[in-house]
Amino acid sequence: MLNVKRKASGFTLVEVVISIFILSMGTLTIIGLISDNLGIISASKRMVVGSNLAQEGIEVVRNIRDSNWIEYELYDTGISPGDYCVDYNSTSLISCADYTLFWNGSNYNHSGFGDATFFSRRINISNQVDSEGIGYIQVQSIVSWDNSQTVVETHLYDWK
């Protein structure tokens, strides 16, 4: 009879170790990508919220100017040069030492009600004159968070 040697089928220990290493590296790469994407999503969310908070600050000051017109007052009544805080429903500019915004579950505010956030909003008002000699109010809404900042600026004229 012929003695035939059969090749053993199966994986050697080296093949198993290499396979586990390749699968582990693939899994770690996927986990790293997911983690990076979550960080980017969080940063993007903060940028959108910060931009909206800055725009809200501009709109509050514009509303104060428009309310002055409705009440037949000078357009710049109550809008003096300086740095201020405003809440979404403010009818006047508020001097404050701390520009930190608080979240009360439905909106951001400076009044201290709710949880302190990493956002701060400062409204800077200055009187300016354009190239034609017409005066206007320069309004800057500066919102800062983490190591980021967004600035929205507008010029309010007495055009009415």
Coordinates of N, CA and C in Angstrom, one line a residue:
M1 N 0.8 -1.2 0.0 CA 0.0 0.0 0.0 C 0.9 1.2 0.0
L2 N 0.3 2.1 -0.6 CA 0.9 3.4 -0.7 C 0.6 4.3 0.5
N3 N 1.6 4.9 1.0 CA 1.4 5.8 2.1 C 1.3 7.2 1.6
V4 N 0.1 7.7 1.7 CA -0.1 9.1 1.2 C -0.2 10.0 2.3
K5 N 0.6 11.1 2.3 CA 0.5 12.1 3.4 C -0.5 13.1 3.0
R6 N -1.4 13.3 3.8 CA -2.4 14.4 3.6 C -1.9 15.7 4.3
K7 N -2.1 16.7 3.5 CA -1.8 18.0 4.1 C -2.9 18.4 5.1
A8 N -2.5 18.8 6.2 CA -3.4 19.2 7.3 C -4.1 20.5 6.9
S9 N -5.5 20.4 6.9 CA -6.2 21.7 6.6 C -6.5 22.4 7.9
G10 N -6.5 23.7 7.8 CA -6.7 24.6 9.0 C -5.7 25.7 9.0
F11 N -5.8 26.5 10.0 CA -4.9 27.7 10.0 C -3.8 27.5 11.0
T12 N -2.7 28.0 10.7 CA -1.6 28.0 11.6 C -1.7 29.1 12.6
L13 N -1.0 29.0 13.7 CA -1.1 30.1 14.7 C -0.7 31.4 14.2
V14 N 0.3 31.5 13.3 CA 0.7 32.7 12.7 C -0.4 33.4 11.8
E15 N -1.1 32.5 11.1 CA -2.2 33.0 10.2 C -3.3 33.6 11.1
V16 N -3.6 33.0 12.2 CA -4.6 33.5 13.1 C -4.2 34.8 13.7
V17 N -3.0 34.9 14.2 CA -2.5 36.1 14.8 C -2.5 37.3 13.8
I18 N -2.1 37.0 12.5 CA -2.1 38.1 11.5 C -3.6 38.5 11.2
S19 N -4.5 37.5 11.1 CA -5.9 37.8 10.8 C -6.5 38.7 12.0
I20 N -6.2 38.3 13.2 CA -6.7 39.1 14.3 C -6.1 40.5 14.3
F21 N -4.8 40.6 14.0 CA -4.2 42.0 13.9 C -4.9 42.8 12.8
I22 N -5.1 42.3 11.7 CA -5.7 43.0 10.6 C -7.1 43.4 10.9
L23 N -7.9 42.5 11.5 CA -9.3 42.9 12.0 C -9.3 44.0 13.1
S24 N -8.3 43.8 14.0 CA -8.2 44.8 15.1 C -7.9 46.2 14.5
M25 N -6.9 46.3 13.6 CA -6.5 47.6 13.0 C -7.7 48.2 12.2
G26 N -8.5 47.4 11.5 CA -9.6 47.9 10.8 C -10.7 48.4 11.7
T27 N -10.9 47.7 12.8 CA -11.9 48.1 13.8 C -11.5 49.4 14.5
L28 N -10.2 49.5 14.9 CA -9.7 50.7 15.5 C -9.8 51.9 14.6
T29 N -9.5 51.7 13.3 CA -9.6 52.8 12.3 C -11.0 53.3 12.2
I30 N -12.0 52.4 12.2 CA -13.4 52.7 12.1 C -13.8 53.5 13.3
I31 N -13.4 53.0 14.5 CA -13.7 53.7 15.8 C -13.1 55.1 15.8
G32 N -11.9 55.2 15.3 CA -11.2 56.6 15.3 C -12.0 57.5 14.3
L33 N -12.4 57.0 13.2 CA -13.2 57.9 12.2 C -14.5 58.3 12.8
I34 N -15.2 57.4 13.5 CA -16.4 57.8 14.2 C -16.2 58.8 15.2
S35 N -15.2 58.6 16.0 CA -14.8 59.6 17.1 C -14.5 61.0 16.5
D36 N -13.7 61.0 15.4 CA -13.4 62.3 14.8 C -14.7 63.0 14.2
N37 N -15.6 62.2 13.6 CA -16.8 62.7 13.1 C -17.7 63.3 14.1
L38 N -17.7 62.6 15.3 CA -18.5 63.1 16.4 C -18.0 64.5 16.9
G39 N -16.7 64.6 16.9 CA -16.0 65.9 17.3 C -16.4 67.0 16.3
I40 N -16.3 66.6 15.0 CA -16.6 67.6 14.0 C -18.1 68.0 14.1
I41 N -19.0 67.1 14.3 CA -20.4 67.4 14.4 C -20.6 68.3 15.6
S42 N -20.0 68.0 16.7 CA -20.1 68.9 17.9 C -19.6 70.3 17.6
A43 N -18.5 70.4 17.0 CA -17.9 71.7 16.6 C -18.8 72.5 15.7
S44 N -19.4 71.8 14.7 CA -20.3 72.4 13.7 C -21.6 72.9 14.4
K45 N -22.1 72.1 15.4 CA -23.3 72.5 16.1 C -23.0 73.8 16.9
R46 N -21.8 73.8 17.5 CA -21.5 75.0 18.3 C -21.3 76.2 17.4
M47 N -20.8 76.0 16.2 CA -20.6 77.1 15.3 C -22.0 77.7 14.8
V48 N -22.9 76.8 14.6 CA -24.2 77.2 14.1 C -24.9 78.0 15.3
V49 N -24.9 77.4 16.5 CA -25.5 78.1 17.6 C -24.8 79.4 17.9
G50 N -23.5 79.5 17.8 CA -22.8 80.7 18.0 C -23.2 81.8 17.0
S51 N -23.3 81.4 15.8 CA -23.7 82.3 14.7 C -25.1 82.8 14.9
N52 N -26.0 81.9 15.3 CA -27.4 82.4 15.6 C -27.4 83.3 16.8
L53 N -26.7 83.0 17.8 CA -26.6 83.9 19.0 C -26.1 85.3 18.6
A54 N -25.1 85.3 17.7 CA -24.6 86.6 17.3 C -25.6 87.4 16.5
Q55 N -26.3 86.7 15.6 CA -27.4 87.4 14.8 C -28.5 87.8 15.7
E56 N -28.8 87.0 16.7 CA -29.9 87.4 17.6 C -29.5 88.7 18.4
G57 N -28.3 88.9 18.7 CA -27.8 90.1 19.4 C -28.0 91.3 18.5
I58 N -27.7 91.2 17.2 CA -27.9 92.3 16.3 C -29.4 92.6 16.2
E59 N -30.2 91.6 16.1 CA -31.7 91.8 15.9 C -32.3 92.5 17.1
V60 N -31.8 92.2 18.3 CA -32.3 92.9 19.5 C -32.0 94.3 19.5
V61 N -30.8 94.7 19.1 CA -30.4 96.2 19.0 C -31.2 96.8 17.9
R62 N -31.4 96.2 16.8 CA -32.2 96.7 15.7 C -33.7 96.9 16.2
N63 N -34.2 96.0 17.0 CA -35.5 96.1 17.5 C -35.6 97.3 18.5
I64 N -34.6 97.6 19.3 CA -34.6 98.8 20.1 C -34.7 100.0 19.3
R65 N -33.9 100.1 18.2 CA -33.9 101.2 17.3 C -35.3 101.4 16.7
D66 N -35.9 100.3 16.2 CA -37.2 100.4 15.6 C -38.3 100.8 16.6
S67 N -38.2 100.3 17.8 CA -39.1 100.7 18.9 C -39.0 102.2 19.2
N68 N -37.8 102.7 19.1 CA -37.7 104.2 19.3 C -38.5 104.9 18.3
W69 N -38.4 104.5 17.0 CA -39.2 105.2 16.0 C -40.7 105.1 16.2
I70 N -41.2 103.9 16.7 CA -42.6 103.7 16.9 C -43.0 104.7 18.0
E71 N -42.2 104.9 19.0 CA -42.5 105.8 20.2 C -42.1 107.2 19.9
Y72 N -41.8 107.5 18.6 CA -41.5 108.9 18.2 C -40.3 109.5 19.0
E73 N -39.3 108.6 19.3 CA -38.1 109.1 20.0 C -37.0 109.1 18.9
L74 N -35.9 109.7 19.3 CA -34.7 109.6 18.4 C -34.3 108.2 18.2
Y75 N -33.8 107.8 17.1 CA -33.5 106.4 16.8 C -32.4 105.9 17.7
D76 N -31.5 106.7 18.2 CA -30.4 106.2 19.1 C -30.7 106.3 20.6
T77 N -31.9 106.6 20.9 CA -32.3 106.7 22.4 C -32.0 105.4 23.1
G78 N -31.2 105.4 24.1 CA -30.9 104.2 24.8 C -29.8 103.3 24.2
I79 N -29.2 103.8 23.1 CA -28.2 103.0 22.4 C -26.9 103.9 22.4
S80 N -26.2 103.8 23.6 CA -25.0 104.6 23.8 C -23.8 103.7 23.5
P81 N -22.7 104.3 23.1 CA -21.5 103.6 22.9 C -21.0 102.8 24.1
G82 N -20.5 101.6 23.9 CA -20.1 100.8 25.0 C -20.3 99.3 24.7
D83 N -20.0 98.5 25.7 CA -20.2 97.0 25.6 C -21.4 96.6 26.5
Y84 N -22.2 95.8 26.0 CA -23.5 95.4 26.7 C -23.8 93.9 26.5
C85 N -24.8 93.5 27.4 CA -25.4 92.2 27.3 C -26.9 92.4 26.8
V86 N -27.4 91.5 26.0 CA -28.8 91.5 25.7 C -29.3 90.1 25.7
D87 N -30.6 90.0 26.1 CA -31.3 88.7 26.0 C -32.2 88.8 24.8
Y88 N -32.8 87.7 24.4 CA -33.6 87.6 23.2 C -34.8 88.5 23.3
N89 N -35.3 88.8 24.5 CA -36.5 89.6 24.7 C -36.1 91.0 25.3
S90 N -34.9 91.4 25.2 CA -34.5 92.7 25.8 C -35.1 93.9 25.1
T91 N -35.5 94.9 25.9 CA -36.0 96.1 25.3 C -35.0 97.3 25.6
S92 N -33.9 96.9 26.2 CA -32.9 97.9 26.5 C -31.5 97.2 26.6
L93 N -30.5 98.0 26.4 CA -29.1 97.4 26.6 C -28.8 97.3 28.0
I94 N -28.1 96.2 28.4 CA -27.8 96.0 29.8 C -26.3 96.0 30.0
S95 N -25.8 96.8 30.9 CA -24.4 96.7 31.3 C -24.1 95.5 32.1
C96 N -23.1 94.8 31.9 CA -22.8 93.6 32.7 C -21.3 93.4 32.7
A97 N -20.8 92.7 33.8 CA -19.4 92.5 33.9 C -19.0 91.1 33.3
D98 N -20.0 90.2 33.3 CA -19.8 88.8 32.8 C -20.7 88.6 31.6
Y99 N -20.1 88.2 30.5 CA -20.9 88.0 29.3 C -21.3 86.6 29.1
T100 N -21.1 85.7 30.1 CA -21.5 84.3 29.9 C -23.0 84.2 29.7
L101 N -23.4 83.3 28.8 CA -24.8 83.0 28.6 C -25.2 81.7 29.3
F102 N -26.4 81.7 29.8 CA -27.0 80.6 30.6 C -28.1 80.0 29.7
W103 N -28.3 78.7 29.8 CA -29.3 77.9 29.1 C -30.3 77.5 30.2
N104 N -31.6 78.0 30.0 CA -32.6 77.6 31.0 C -33.6 76.5 30.5
G105 N -33.2 75.9 29.4 CA -34.0 74.8 28.9 C -34.8 75.2 27.6
S106 N -35.0 76.5 27.4 CA -35.7 77.0 26.2 C -34.9 78.1 25.5
N107 N -34.1 78.8 26.2 CA -33.4 79.9 25.5 C -32.1 80.3 26.3
Y108 N -31.3 81.0 25.7 CA -30.0 81.5 26.3 C -30.3 82.9 26.9
N109 N -29.7 83.2 28.1 CA -29.9 84.5 28.7 C -28.7 84.8 29.5
H110 N -28.6 86.1 29.9 CA -27.5 86.7 30.7 C -27.9 86.8 32.2
S111 N -29.2 86.5 32.5 CA -29.7 86.8 33.8 C -29.3 85.8 34.9
G112 N -28.6 84.7 34.5 CA -28.1 83.8 35.5 C -29.1 82.6 35.8
F113 N -30.2 82.6 35.1 CA -31.2 81.5 35.3 C -30.8 80.4 34.4
G114 N -30.6 79.2 34.9 CA -30.2 78.1 34.1 C -28.8 77.7 34.3
D115 N -28.3 76.8 33.4 CA -27.0 76.3 33.5 C -26.0 77.2 32.7
A116 N -24.9 77.5 33.3 CA -23.8 78.3 32.6 C -23.4 77.5 31.4
T117 N -23.2 78.2 30.2 CA -22.7 77.5 29.0 C -21.3 78.0 28.7
F118 N -20.8 77.5 27.7 CA -19.4 77.9 27.2 C -19.5 79.0 26.2
F119 N -20.8 79.5 26.0 CA -21.0 80.7 25.1 C -21.0 82.0 25.9
S120 N -20.4 83.0 25.3 CA -20.5 84.4 25.9 C -20.8 85.3 24.7
R121 N -21.7 86.3 25.0 CA -22.1 87.3 24.0 C -21.9 88.7 24.5
R122 N -21.2 89.5 23.7 CA -20.9 90.9 24.0 C -21.4 91.7 22.9
I123 N -22.2 92.7 23.1 CA -22.6 93.7 22.1 C -21.8 94.9 22.3
N124 N -21.1 95.3 21.2 CA -20.3 96.5 21.2 C -21.0 97.5 20.3
I125 N -21.2 98.7 20.9 CA -21.9 99.8 20.2 C -20.9 101.0 20.1
S126 N -20.8 101.5 18.9 CA -20.0 102.7 18.7 C -20.7 103.6 17.6
N127 N -20.5 104.9 17.8 CA -21.0 105.9 16.9 C -19.9 106.1 15.8
Q128 N -20.4 106.1 14.5 CA -19.5 106.3 13.4 C -20.1 107.3 12.4
V129 N -19.2 107.7 11.5 CA -19.7 108.6 10.4 C -19.2 108.0 9.1
D130 N -20.1 107.9 8.1 CA -19.7 107.3 6.9 C -19.0 108.3 6.0
S131 N -18.6 107.9 4.8 CA -17.8 108.8 3.9 C -18.6 110.0 3.4
E132 N -19.9 110.0 3.5 CA -20.7 111.1 3.1 C -21.0 112.0 4.3
G133 N -20.5 111.7 5.5 CA -20.7 112.5 6.6 C -22.0 112.2 7.4
I134 N -22.6 111.1 7.1 CA -23.8 110.7 7.8 C -23.5 109.8 8.9
G135 N -24.0 110.1 10.1 CA -23.8 109.3 11.3 C -24.6 108.1 11.3
Y136 N -24.0 107.0 11.9 CA -24.7 105.8 12.1 C -24.2 105.1 13.4
I137 N -24.9 104.1 13.8 CA -24.5 103.3 14.9 C -23.9 102.0 14.4
Q138 N -22.7 101.7 14.8 CA -22.0 100.5 14.4 C -22.3 99.5 15.6
V139 N -22.9 98.4 15.2 CA -23.2 97.3 16.2 C -22.5 96.1 15.9
Q140 N -21.7 95.6 16.9 CA -21.0 94.3 16.7 C -21.5 93.4 17.8
S141 N -21.9 92.2 17.4 CA -22.3 91.1 18.3 C -21.2 90.1 18.2
I142 N -20.5 89.9 19.4 CA -19.3 89.1 19.4 C -19.7 87.9 20.3
V143 N -19.7 86.7 19.7 CA -20.0 85.5 20.5 C -18.8 84.6 20.5
S144 N -18.4 84.2 21.7 CA -17.2 83.4 21.9 C -17.5 82.1 22.6
W145 N -16.8 81.0 22.2 CA -17.0 79.7 22.8 C -15.7 78.9 22.6
D146 N -15.3 78.1 23.6 CA -14.1 77.3 23.5 C -13.0 78.2 23.0
N147 N -12.4 77.9 21.9 CA -11.3 78.7 21.3 C -11.8 79.3 20.0
S148 N -13.1 79.5 19.9 CA -13.7 80.1 18.6 C -14.4 81.4 18.9
Q149 N -14.7 82.1 17.9 CA -15.5 83.3 18.0 C -16.1 83.7 16.7
T150 N -17.3 84.3 16.7 CA -17.9 84.8 15.5 C -18.3 86.2 15.8
V151 N -18.2 87.1 14.8 CA -18.6 88.5 15.0 C -19.5 88.8 13.8
V152 N -20.7 89.4 14.2 CA -21.6 89.9 13.2 C -21.7 91.4 13.5
E153 N -21.7 92.1 12.4 CA -21.7 93.6 12.5 C -22.8 94.1 11.5
T154 N -23.4 95.2 12.0 CA -24.3 95.9 11.2 C -24.2 97.4 11.5
H155 N -24.7 98.2 10.5 CA -24.7 99.7 10.7 C -26.2 100.1 10.7
L156 N -26.5 100.8 11.8 CA -27.9 101.3 11.9 C -28.0 102.8 11.7
Y157 N -28.7 103.1 10.6 CA -28.9 104.5 10.3 C -30.3 105.0 10.7
D158 N -30.4 106.3 10.8 CA -31.7 107.0 11.0 C -32.3 107.3 9.7
W159 N -32.7 106.2 9.0 CA -33.2 106.4 7.6 C -34.7 106.7 7.6
K160 N -35.4 106.7 8.7 CA -36.8 106.9 8.7 C -37.1 108.4 8.7

